[in-house]
PDB file of C-alpha atoms in Angstrom:
ATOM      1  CA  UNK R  18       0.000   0.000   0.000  1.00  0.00           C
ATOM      2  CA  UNK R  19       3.121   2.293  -0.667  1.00  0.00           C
ATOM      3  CA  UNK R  20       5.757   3.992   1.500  1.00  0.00           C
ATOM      4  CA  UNK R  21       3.393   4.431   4.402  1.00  0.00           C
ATOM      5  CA  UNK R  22       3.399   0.830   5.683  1.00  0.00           C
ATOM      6  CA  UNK R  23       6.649  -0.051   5.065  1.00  0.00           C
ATOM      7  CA  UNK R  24       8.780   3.120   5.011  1.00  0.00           C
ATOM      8  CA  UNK R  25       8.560   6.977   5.575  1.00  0.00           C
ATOM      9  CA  UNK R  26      10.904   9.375   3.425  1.00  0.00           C
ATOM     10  CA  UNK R  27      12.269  12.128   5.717  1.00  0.00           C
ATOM     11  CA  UNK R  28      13.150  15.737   3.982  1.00  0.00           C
ATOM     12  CA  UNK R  29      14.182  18.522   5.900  1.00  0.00           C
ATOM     13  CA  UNK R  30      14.828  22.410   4.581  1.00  0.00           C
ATOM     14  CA  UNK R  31      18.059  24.177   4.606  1.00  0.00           C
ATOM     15  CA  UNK R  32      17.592  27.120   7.926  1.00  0.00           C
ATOM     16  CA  UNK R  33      15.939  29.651   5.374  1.00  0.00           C
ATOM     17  CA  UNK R  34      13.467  27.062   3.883  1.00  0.00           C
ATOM     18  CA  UNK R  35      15.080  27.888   0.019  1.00  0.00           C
ATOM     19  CA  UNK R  36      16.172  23.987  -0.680  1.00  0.00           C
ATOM     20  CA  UNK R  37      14.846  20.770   0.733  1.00  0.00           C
ATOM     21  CA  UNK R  38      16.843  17.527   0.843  1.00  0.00           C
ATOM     22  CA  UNK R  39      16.457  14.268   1.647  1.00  0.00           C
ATOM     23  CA  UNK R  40      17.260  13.145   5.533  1.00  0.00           C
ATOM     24  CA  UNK R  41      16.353   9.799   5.564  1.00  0.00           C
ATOM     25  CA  UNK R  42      14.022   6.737   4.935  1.00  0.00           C
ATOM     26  CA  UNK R  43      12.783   5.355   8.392  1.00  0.00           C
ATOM     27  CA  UNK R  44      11.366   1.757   7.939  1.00  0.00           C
ATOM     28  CA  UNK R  45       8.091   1.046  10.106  1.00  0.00           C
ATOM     29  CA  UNK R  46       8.151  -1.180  12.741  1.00  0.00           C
ATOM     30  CA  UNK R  47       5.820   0.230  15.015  1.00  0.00           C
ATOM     31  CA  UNK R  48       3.728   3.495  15.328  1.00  0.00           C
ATOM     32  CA  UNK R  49       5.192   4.443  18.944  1.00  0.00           C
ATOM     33  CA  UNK R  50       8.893   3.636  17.070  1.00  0.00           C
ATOM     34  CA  UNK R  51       8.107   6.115  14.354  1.00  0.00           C
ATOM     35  CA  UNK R  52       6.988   8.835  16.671  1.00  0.00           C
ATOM     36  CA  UNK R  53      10.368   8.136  18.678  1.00  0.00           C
ATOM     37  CA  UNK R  54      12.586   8.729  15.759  1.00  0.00           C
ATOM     38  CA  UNK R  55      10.290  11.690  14.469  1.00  0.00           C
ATOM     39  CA  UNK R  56      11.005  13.406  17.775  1.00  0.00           C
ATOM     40  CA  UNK R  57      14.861  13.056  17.767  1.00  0.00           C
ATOM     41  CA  UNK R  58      14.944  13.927  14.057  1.00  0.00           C
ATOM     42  CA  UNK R  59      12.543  17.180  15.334  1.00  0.00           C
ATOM     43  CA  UNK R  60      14.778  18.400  18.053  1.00  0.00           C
ATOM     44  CA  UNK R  61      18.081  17.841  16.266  1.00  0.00           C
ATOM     45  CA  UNK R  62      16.705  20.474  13.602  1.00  0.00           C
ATOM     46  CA  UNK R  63      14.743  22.220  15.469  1.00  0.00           C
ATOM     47  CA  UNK R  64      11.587  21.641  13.624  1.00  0.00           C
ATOM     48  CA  UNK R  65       8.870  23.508  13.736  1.00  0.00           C
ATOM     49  CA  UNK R  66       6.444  22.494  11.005  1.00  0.00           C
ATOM     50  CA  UNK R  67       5.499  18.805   9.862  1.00  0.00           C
ATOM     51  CA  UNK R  68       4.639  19.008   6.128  1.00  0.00           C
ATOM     52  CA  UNK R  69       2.801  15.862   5.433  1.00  0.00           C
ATOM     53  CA  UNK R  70       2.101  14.348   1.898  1.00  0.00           C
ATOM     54  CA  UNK R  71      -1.741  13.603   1.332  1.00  0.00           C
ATOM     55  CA  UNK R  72      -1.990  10.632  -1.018  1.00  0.00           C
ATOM     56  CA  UNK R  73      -4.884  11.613  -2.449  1.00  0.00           C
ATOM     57  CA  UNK R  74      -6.863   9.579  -5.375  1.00  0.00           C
ATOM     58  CA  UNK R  75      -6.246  10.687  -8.793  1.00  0.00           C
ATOM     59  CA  UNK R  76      -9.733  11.961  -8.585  1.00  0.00           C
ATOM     60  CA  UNK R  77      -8.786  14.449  -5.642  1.00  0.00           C
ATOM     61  CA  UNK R  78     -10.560  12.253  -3.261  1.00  0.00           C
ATOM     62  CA  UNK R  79      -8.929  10.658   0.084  1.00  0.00           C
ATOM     63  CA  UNK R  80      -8.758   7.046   0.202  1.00  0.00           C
ATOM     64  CA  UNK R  81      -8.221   4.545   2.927  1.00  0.00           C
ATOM     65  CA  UNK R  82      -4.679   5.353   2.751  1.00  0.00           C
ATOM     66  CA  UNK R  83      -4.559   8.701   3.081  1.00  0.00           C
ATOM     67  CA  UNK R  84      -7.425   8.463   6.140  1.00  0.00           C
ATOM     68  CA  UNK R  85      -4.789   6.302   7.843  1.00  0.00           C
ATOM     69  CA  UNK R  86      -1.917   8.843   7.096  1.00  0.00           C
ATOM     70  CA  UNK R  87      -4.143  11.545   8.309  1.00  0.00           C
ATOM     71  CA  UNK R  88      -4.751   9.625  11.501  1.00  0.00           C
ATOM     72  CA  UNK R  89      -1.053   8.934  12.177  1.00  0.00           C
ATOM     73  CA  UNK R  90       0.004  12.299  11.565  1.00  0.00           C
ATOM     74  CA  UNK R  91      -2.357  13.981  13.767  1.00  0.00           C
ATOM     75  CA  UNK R  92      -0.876  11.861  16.407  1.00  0.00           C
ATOM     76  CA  UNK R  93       2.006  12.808  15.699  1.00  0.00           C
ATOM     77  CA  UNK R  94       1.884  16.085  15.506  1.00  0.00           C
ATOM     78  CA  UNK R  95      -0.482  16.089  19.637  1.00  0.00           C
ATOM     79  CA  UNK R  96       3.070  14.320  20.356  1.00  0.00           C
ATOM     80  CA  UNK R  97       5.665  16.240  19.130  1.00  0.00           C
ATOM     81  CA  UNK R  98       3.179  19.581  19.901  1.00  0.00           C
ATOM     82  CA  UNK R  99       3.619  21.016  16.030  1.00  0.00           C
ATOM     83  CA  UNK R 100       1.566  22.426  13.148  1.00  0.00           C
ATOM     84  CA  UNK R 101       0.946  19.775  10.569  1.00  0.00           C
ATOM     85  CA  UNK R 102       0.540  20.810   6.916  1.00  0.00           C
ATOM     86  CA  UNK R 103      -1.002  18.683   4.002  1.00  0.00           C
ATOM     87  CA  UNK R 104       0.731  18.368   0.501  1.00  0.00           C
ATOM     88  CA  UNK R 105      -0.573  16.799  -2.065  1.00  0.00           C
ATOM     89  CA  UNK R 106       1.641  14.300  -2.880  1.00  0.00           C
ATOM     90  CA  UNK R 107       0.355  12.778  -6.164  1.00  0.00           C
ATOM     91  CA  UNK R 108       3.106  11.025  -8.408  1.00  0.00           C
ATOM     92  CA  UNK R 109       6.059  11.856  -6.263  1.00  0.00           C
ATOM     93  CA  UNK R 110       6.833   8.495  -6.259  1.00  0.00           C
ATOM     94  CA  UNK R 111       6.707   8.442  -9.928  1.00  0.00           C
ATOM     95  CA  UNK R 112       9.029  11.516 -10.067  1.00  0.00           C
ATOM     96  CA  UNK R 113      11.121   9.805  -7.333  1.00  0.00           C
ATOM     97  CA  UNK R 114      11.604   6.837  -9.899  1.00  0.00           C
ATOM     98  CA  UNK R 115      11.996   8.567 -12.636  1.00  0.00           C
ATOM     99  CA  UNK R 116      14.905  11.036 -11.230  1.00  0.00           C
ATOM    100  CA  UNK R 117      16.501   7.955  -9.956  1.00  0.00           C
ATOM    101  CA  UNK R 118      16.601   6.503 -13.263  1.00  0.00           C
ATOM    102  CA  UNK R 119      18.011   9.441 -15.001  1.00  0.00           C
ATOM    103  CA  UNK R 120      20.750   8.735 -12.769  1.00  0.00           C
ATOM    104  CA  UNK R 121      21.480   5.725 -13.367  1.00  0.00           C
ATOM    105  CA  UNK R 122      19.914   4.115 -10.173  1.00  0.00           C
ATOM    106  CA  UNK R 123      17.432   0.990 -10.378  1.00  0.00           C
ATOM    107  CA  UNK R 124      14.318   1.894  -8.312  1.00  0.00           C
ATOM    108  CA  UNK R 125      13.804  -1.882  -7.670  1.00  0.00           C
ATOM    109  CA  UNK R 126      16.417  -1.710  -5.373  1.00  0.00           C
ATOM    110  CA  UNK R 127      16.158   1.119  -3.879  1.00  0.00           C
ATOM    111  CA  UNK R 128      12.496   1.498  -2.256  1.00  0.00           C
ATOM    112  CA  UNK R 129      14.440   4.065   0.681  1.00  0.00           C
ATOM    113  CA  UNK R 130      16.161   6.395  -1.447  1.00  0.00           C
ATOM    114  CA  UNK R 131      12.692   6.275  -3.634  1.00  0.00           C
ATOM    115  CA  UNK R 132      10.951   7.657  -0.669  1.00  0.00           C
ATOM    116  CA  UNK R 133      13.482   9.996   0.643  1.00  0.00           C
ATOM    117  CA  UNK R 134      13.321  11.233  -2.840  1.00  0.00           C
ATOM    118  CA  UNK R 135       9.912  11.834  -2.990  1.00  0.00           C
ATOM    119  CA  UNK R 136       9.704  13.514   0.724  1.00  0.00           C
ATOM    120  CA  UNK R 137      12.266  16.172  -0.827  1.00  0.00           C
ATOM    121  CA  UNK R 138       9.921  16.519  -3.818  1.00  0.00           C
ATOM    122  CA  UNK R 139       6.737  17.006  -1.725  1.00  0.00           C
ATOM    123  CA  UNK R 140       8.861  19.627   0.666  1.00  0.00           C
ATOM    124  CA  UNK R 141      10.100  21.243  -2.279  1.00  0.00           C
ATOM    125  CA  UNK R 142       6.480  21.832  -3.674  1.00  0.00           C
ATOM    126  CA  UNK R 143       5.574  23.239  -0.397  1.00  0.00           C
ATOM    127  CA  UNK R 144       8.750  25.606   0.229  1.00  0.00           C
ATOM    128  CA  UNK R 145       8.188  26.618  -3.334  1.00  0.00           C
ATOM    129  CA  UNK R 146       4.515  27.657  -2.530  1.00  0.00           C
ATOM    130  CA  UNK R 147       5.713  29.712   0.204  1.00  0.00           C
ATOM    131  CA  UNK R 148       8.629  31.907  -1.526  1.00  0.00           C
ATOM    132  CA  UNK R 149       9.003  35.134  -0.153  1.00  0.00           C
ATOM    133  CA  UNK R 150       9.042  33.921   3.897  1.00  0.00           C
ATOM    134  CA  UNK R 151      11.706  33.390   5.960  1.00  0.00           C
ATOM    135  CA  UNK R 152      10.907  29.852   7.195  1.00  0.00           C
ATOM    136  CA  UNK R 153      12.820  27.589  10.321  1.00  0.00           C
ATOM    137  CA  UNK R 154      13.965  24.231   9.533  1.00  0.00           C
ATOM    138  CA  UNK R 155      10.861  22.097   8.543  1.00  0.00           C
ATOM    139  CA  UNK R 156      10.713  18.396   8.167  1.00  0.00           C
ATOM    140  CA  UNK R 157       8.265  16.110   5.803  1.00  0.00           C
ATOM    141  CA  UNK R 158       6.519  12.229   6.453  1.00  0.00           C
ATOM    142  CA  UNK R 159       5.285  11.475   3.525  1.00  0.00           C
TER     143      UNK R 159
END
């Protein structure tokens, strides 16, 4: 059912929210183990913004998955006490796979860096969208 089960790509922003880059791919093994790593990742960059990517249907609709992303992330965010904010994330993972690719990288083997790619695309979108502030650090699940 995509990166949510298994994985979570981690992006975080450069300290005046110009560039995002990939952090990291954290594989699930348990909701209370995701939150744990979230909140060490959060304080070592002093997050203070969780930009989220929405998986919704191609039809703009939200689908099981993206009701169980929504749920996770708004427990997240009560635990780490920060904003959450929803990006579409439509064909990221495509764009992931494609840039990897270009590059010479099979995708097959490389479900993280997929991921990680796509939480820098879906952070990009969003720092993009909000040219002209001065942001913090911000991190991405997605």
């Amino acid at each position: 059912m995509g990166c949510w089960e298994k994985r979570i790509g981690v992006a975080g922003s450069d300290g005046l929210g110009w560039f995002a880059q990939g952090i990291m791919t954290i594989e699930r093994r348990s909701q209370e183990q995701v939150i744990q790593d979230l909140r060490a990742i959060c304080q070592e960059r002093q997050v203070t913004t969780l930009i989220v990517g929405m998986p919704y249907l191609q039809d703009g609709s939200i689908g099981p998955q993206a009701k169980s992303i929504q749920k996770f992330a708004q427990t997240l965010g009560r635990h780490l006490d920060l904003p959450i904010i929803w990006v579409d994330e439509r064909l990221t993972s495509f764009q992931a796979e494609q840039d990897l690719i270009a590059q010479g990288v099979s995708p097959s083997r490389n479900k993280g860096l997929i991921d990680r790619r796509a939480a820098e695309i879906i952070l990009q979108q969003w720092l993009d969208d909000q040219k002209g502030h001065v942001l913090g650090d911000t991190y991405l699940e997605g």
